[in-house]
Coordinates of C-alpha atoms in Angstrom, one line a residue:
X1 CA -0.1 -0.1 -0.1
X2 CA 1.0 3.5 -0.6
X3 CA 0.5 6.6 1.5
X4 CA -0.9 9.6 0.0
X5 CA 2.3 11.3 -0.4
X6 CA 3.8 8.4 -2.4
X7 CA 0.8 8.0 -4.5
X8 CA 0.9 11.7 -5.2
X9 CA 4.5 11.5 -6.3
X10 CA 3.7 8.5 -8.7
X11 CA 0.7 10.4 -10.1
X12 CA 2.3 13.7 -10.5
X13 CA -0.4 15.3 -8.6
X14 CA -0.6 17.0 -5.2
X15 CA -2.0 15.3 -2.0
X16 CA -4.4 18.1 -1.8
X17 CA -5.7 17.2 -5.5
X18 CA -6.0 13.6 -4.3
X19 CA -8.0 14.7 -1.2
X20 CA -10.4 16.5 -3.6
X21 CA -11.0 13.5 -5.7
X22 CA -11.7 11.4 -2.8
X23 CA -14.2 14.1 -1.4
X24 CA -16.1 14.1 -4.6
X25 CA -16.0 10.3 -5.2
X26 CA -13.9 10.1 -8.3
X27 CA -10.9 8.5 -6.7
X28 CA -11.2 7.1 -3.3
X29 CA -8.4 5.7 -1.3
X30 CA -8.2 1.7 -1.0
X31 CA -8.1 2.1 2.8
X32 CA -8.4 4.8 5.3
X33 CA -6.9 4.3 8.9
X34 CA -9.7 4.5 11.3
X35 CA -7.6 5.9 14.1
X36 CA -5.6 8.6 12.1
X37 CA -7.6 9.1 9.0
X38 CA -4.4 8.5 6.9
X39 CA -5.2 7.5 3.4
X40 CA -3.7 4.6 1.5
X41 CA -3.8 3.7 -2.1
X42 CA -2.9 0.9 -4.1
X43 CA -0.6 0.7 -7.2
X44 CA -3.4 -0.7 -9.5
X45 CA -5.4 2.7 -8.7
X46 CA -2.5 4.4 -10.6
X47 CA -4.5 3.4 -13.9
X48 CA -7.6 5.0 -12.8
X49 CA -5.9 8.3 -11.7
X50 CA -4.0 8.3 -15.3
X51 CA -7.3 8.2 -17.0
X52 CA -8.9 10.8 -15.0
X53 CA -5.7 13.2 -15.6
X54 CA -5.8 12.3 -19.4
X55 CA -9.4 13.3 -19.7
X56 CA -8.9 16.3 -17.5
X57 CA -6.1 17.4 -20.0
X58 CA -8.3 17.1 -22.8
X59 CA -10.8 19.6 -21.3
X60 CA -13.7 17.2 -20.0
X61 CA -15.4 18.4 -17.0
X62 CA -15.1 16.3 -13.7
X63 CA -18.9 15.3 -14.3
X64 CA -18.2 14.1 -17.9
X65 CA -15.0 12.3 -16.4
X66 CA -17.0 10.5 -13.9
X67 CA -18.9 7.7 -16.1
X68 CA -15.6 7.2 -18.2
X69 CA -14.0 5.9 -15.0
X70 CA -16.5 3.7 -13.7
X71 CA -17.0 1.7 -17.1
X72 CA -15.2 1.1 -20.4
X73 CA -17.2 3.0 -23.1
X74 CA -17.9 1.8 -26.4
X75 CA -15.5 2.9 -29.1
X76 CA -18.2 4.9 -30.8
X77 CA -19.1 6.8 -27.8
X78 CA -15.6 7.7 -27.1
X79 CA -15.1 8.8 -30.5
X80 CA -18.1 11.0 -30.4
X81 CA -17.1 12.6 -27.1
X82 CA -13.6 13.3 -28.7
X83 CA -15.0 14.8 -31.5
X84 CA -17.4 17.1 -29.8
X85 CA -14.4 18.2 -27.6
X86 CA -12.3 18.8 -30.7
X87 CA -14.9 21.0 -32.1
X88 CA -15.2 22.9 -28.8
X89 CA -11.3 23.3 -28.8
X90 CA -11.3 24.7 -32.3
X91 CA -13.8 27.2 -31.3
X92 CA -12.0 28.3 -28.4
X93 CA -9.0 28.5 -30.6
X94 CA -10.9 30.6 -33.0
X95 CA -12.1 32.9 -30.3
X96 CA -8.8 33.4 -28.9
X97 CA -7.2 34.4 -32.2
X98 CA -9.8 36.9 -32.5
X99 CA -9.2 38.2 -28.9
X100 CA -5.6 38.4 -29.9
X101 CA -6.4 40.4 -33.0
X102 CA -8.3 43.0 -30.9
X103 CA -5.4 43.0 -28.3
X104 CA -3.0 44.0 -31.2
X105 CA -5.5 46.5 -32.5
X106 CA -5.6 48.3 -29.1
X107 CA -1.9 48.5 -29.0
X108 CA -1.8 49.9 -32.2
X109 CA -4.4 52.5 -31.4
X110 CA -2.5 53.6 -28.4
X111 CA 0.4 54.3 -30.6
X112 CA -1.8 56.4 -32.8
X113 CA -1.8 60.4 -33.1
X114 CA -5.3 60.6 -32.0
X115 CA -6.1 60.9 -28.1
X116 CA -8.8 58.0 -28.2
X117 CA -8.1 55.4 -25.5
X118 CA -8.4 52.2 -27.6
X119 CA -9.9 50.4 -24.4
X120 CA -12.9 52.6 -24.8
X121 CA -13.8 50.7 -28.0
X122 CA -16.7 48.1 -27.4
X123 CA -18.3 45.7 -29.8
X124 CA -21.9 45.3 -28.9
X125 CA -25.5 44.7 -30.1
X126 CA -27.6 47.7 -30.0
X127 CA -31.1 48.1 -29.1
X128 CA -33.7 48.6 -31.7
X129 CA -34.6 52.2 -31.6
X130 CA -37.6 54.1 -33.1
X131 CA -36.7 57.8 -34.4
X132 CA -38.4 61.0 -35.5
X133 CA -36.2 62.4 -37.8
X134 CA -35.6 65.0 -40.5
X135 CA -32.7 64.8 -43.1
X136 CA -30.6 67.3 -45.1
X137 CA -27.7 67.4 -47.2
X138 CA -24.4 68.5 -46.4
X139 CA -21.1 69.6 -48.5
X140 CA -19.2 66.7 -46.5
X141 CA -18.3 65.2 -43.3
X142 CA -16.8 67.4 -40.5
X143 CA -18.1 69.9 -38.0
X144 CA -17.9 72.9 -40.5
X145 CA -20.2 71.1 -43.0
X146 CA -22.6 69.4 -40.8
X147 CA -23.0 72.0 -38.0
X148 CA -25.3 74.2 -40.2
X149 CA -27.3 71.1 -41.2
X150 CA -27.9 70.3 -37.6
X151 CA -28.6 73.7 -36.4
X152 CA -31.6 73.6 -39.2
X153 CA -32.9 69.9 -38.7
X154 CA -33.1 69.9 -34.8
X155 CA -35.5 72.7 -34.3
X156 CA -37.4 71.1 -37.0
X157 CA -37.8 68.0 -35.3
X158 CA -38.1 69.2 -31.9
X159 CA -41.0 71.8 -32.8
X160 CA -43.0 68.9 -34.7
X161 CA -42.6 66.7 -31.4
X162 CA -43.7 69.7 -29.2
X163 CA -46.6 70.3 -31.1
X164 CA -47.5 66.8 -30.7
X165 CA -47.0 66.6 -27.0
X166 CA -44.1 63.9 -27.8
X167 CA -41.2 63.9 -25.3
X168 CA -38.0 63.5 -27.1
X169 CA -35.3 61.1 -25.5
X170 CA -31.8 60.4 -26.6
X171 CA -30.7 62.5 -29.8
X172 CA -29.5 60.3 -32.7
X173 CA -28.0 61.0 -35.9
X174 CA -26.8 58.8 -39.0
X175 CA -25.6 59.3 -42.3
X176 CA -25.9 57.9 -45.9
X177 CA -23.1 57.0 -48.1
X178 CA -21.6 60.0 -49.4
X179 CA -21.7 60.8 -53.3
X180 CA -18.6 60.8 -55.3
X181 CA -18.1 64.5 -54.9
X182 CA -18.3 64.0 -51.0
X183 CA -21.9 65.4 -50.2
X184 CA -23.4 63.3 -47.5
X185 CA -27.2 63.2 -46.4
X186 CA -27.7 63.6 -42.7
X187 CA -30.6 62.1 -40.6
X188 CA -31.2 64.0 -37.3
X189 CA -33.7 62.9 -35.0
X190 CA -34.7 61.9 -31.4
X191 CA -35.8 58.5 -29.9
X192 CA -39.5 58.5 -29.4
X193 CA -40.3 54.9 -28.0
X194 CA -43.5 53.8 -28.6
X195 CA -45.3 57.3 -28.6
X196 CA -47.6 58.3 -31.4
X197 CA -46.0 60.4 -34.0
X198 CA -47.5 62.0 -37.2
X199 CA -45.4 62.5 -39.9
X200 CA -45.4 65.6 -41.7
X201 CA -43.4 68.9 -42.2
X202 CA -40.1 67.3 -43.3
X203 CA -40.4 64.9 -40.2
X204 CA -40.9 61.2 -40.5
X205 CA -40.6 58.1 -38.1
X206 CA -38.2 55.3 -38.8
X207 CA -37.2 52.2 -36.9
X208 CA -33.5 51.6 -36.7
X209 CA -33.0 47.8 -36.2
X210 CA -30.5 46.0 -33.7
X211 CA -27.1 45.9 -35.3
X212 CA -23.6 44.9 -34.3
X213 CA -21.4 48.0 -33.9
X214 CA -17.8 49.0 -32.7
X215 CA -18.6 51.8 -30.4
X216 CA -16.5 54.6 -28.6
X217 CA -17.6 57.5 -26.4
X218 CA -16.4 60.9 -27.4
X219 CA -16.3 63.3 -24.7
X220 CA -16.0 67.1 -25.8
X221 CA -17.1 69.0 -28.7
X222 CA -17.4 67.7 -32.4
X223 CA -14.4 69.8 -33.7
X224 CA -12.2 66.7 -33.8
X225 CA -14.6 64.1 -34.3
X226 CA -13.6 63.1 -37.8
X227 CA -10.2 62.1 -36.5
X228 CA -11.7 59.9 -33.9
X229 CA -13.8 58.4 -36.6
X230 CA -10.7 57.4 -38.6
X231 CA -9.1 56.1 -35.5
X232 CA -12.2 54.0 -34.8
X233 CA -12.2 52.7 -38.5
X234 CA -8.5 51.7 -38.3
X235 CA -9.3 49.8 -35.0
X236 CA -12.0 48.0 -36.8
X237 CA -10.0 47.0 -39.6
X238 CA -6.8 46.1 -37.3
X239 CA -9.5 43.7 -35.1
X240 CA -10.6 41.5 -37.8
X241 CA -13.9 43.3 -38.7
X242 CA -15.2 45.1 -41.6
X243 CA -17.5 48.0 -41.9
X244 CA -21.0 46.8 -42.6
X245 CA -23.4 49.8 -42.7
X246 CA -24.0 53.5 -42.0
X247 CA -22.5 55.0 -38.8
X248 CA -24.6 56.3 -36.0
X249 CA -23.9 59.0 -33.4
X250 CA -26.0 59.0 -30.0
X251 CA -25.9 62.3 -28.1
X252 CA -26.2 61.3 -24.5
X253 CA -25.5 64.7 -23.2
X254 CA -25.4 67.8 -25.3
X255 CA -24.1 71.3 -23.7
X256 CA -24.4 74.2 -26.0
X257 CA -22.9 76.5 -23.5
X258 CA -20.0 74.2 -22.7
X259 CA -19.4 71.7 -25.5
X260 CA -16.4 70.2 -23.6
X261 CA -19.0 68.5 -21.4
X262 CA -21.0 66.8 -24.2
X263 CA -20.8 63.1 -24.5
X264 CA -21.4 61.3 -27.8
X265 CA -21.4 57.7 -28.6
X266 CA -19.9 57.0 -32.0
X267 CA -21.1 53.6 -33.6
X268 CA -19.8 51.8 -36.8
X269 CA -21.6 48.8 -37.9
X270 CA -19.4 45.8 -38.2
X271 CA -19.2 42.2 -39.0
X272 CA -16.2 39.6 -38.8
X273 CA -14.3 39.7 -42.0
X274 CA -15.0 35.9 -42.5
X275 CA -18.8 36.7 -43.2
X276 CA -17.8 38.7 -46.2
X277 CA -20.1 37.8 -49.2

């Protein structure tokens, strides 16, 4: 008979681990001294320990291991379990590789010239949102081009909602694909939830679906937002994603008097590059 220390050395495990296997009924000692409580194992139990360790090394849980210790499974059953485990490991590897690309993207973003913390970037699914909006054309992106369009459209939408007794929530903007000459149509509106809103006067109601986006929170005025967008797009490309639709902006806090206190969430729709059709 082998005491717990000797058996642990043979099996290359710790005595603590053997005690744990005993407590959960996976590998009980051959004998337990009634007076001292010392555990003793036989050499033939080494085969059971080896099987347990081999299955754990393959990533099987203790509950999955238990029945395989108590009987010899048919070859087909064992083959099926191993193929399932193989698929799970392959999925884990793919997820880890994608995570590694995102870590690399964070590092490159930190080395960029734009003061955007890469750790602020999150890939998430948006909630569906119902928007009362108006649209207008700008000469291009950038605060100087879009600012006047916002100044014209926001009062139109707010006036329409106020006349209808509708309480607006978060302000939202999104953009169509720019024309060859750089002109872009901007859509500006407010989340109205399930409130009834009649269309008219240049205002319409649209439902924006749930989408997967790469999102970053921009704090401050909109003067430098184009550079932040460019950095976000680079992060998307470095992270193994590609752009998959029109960008959105959510104005969580808007402060005309102190623009530096404004909080805007920039969202760009994305999908893994592997999904490219």
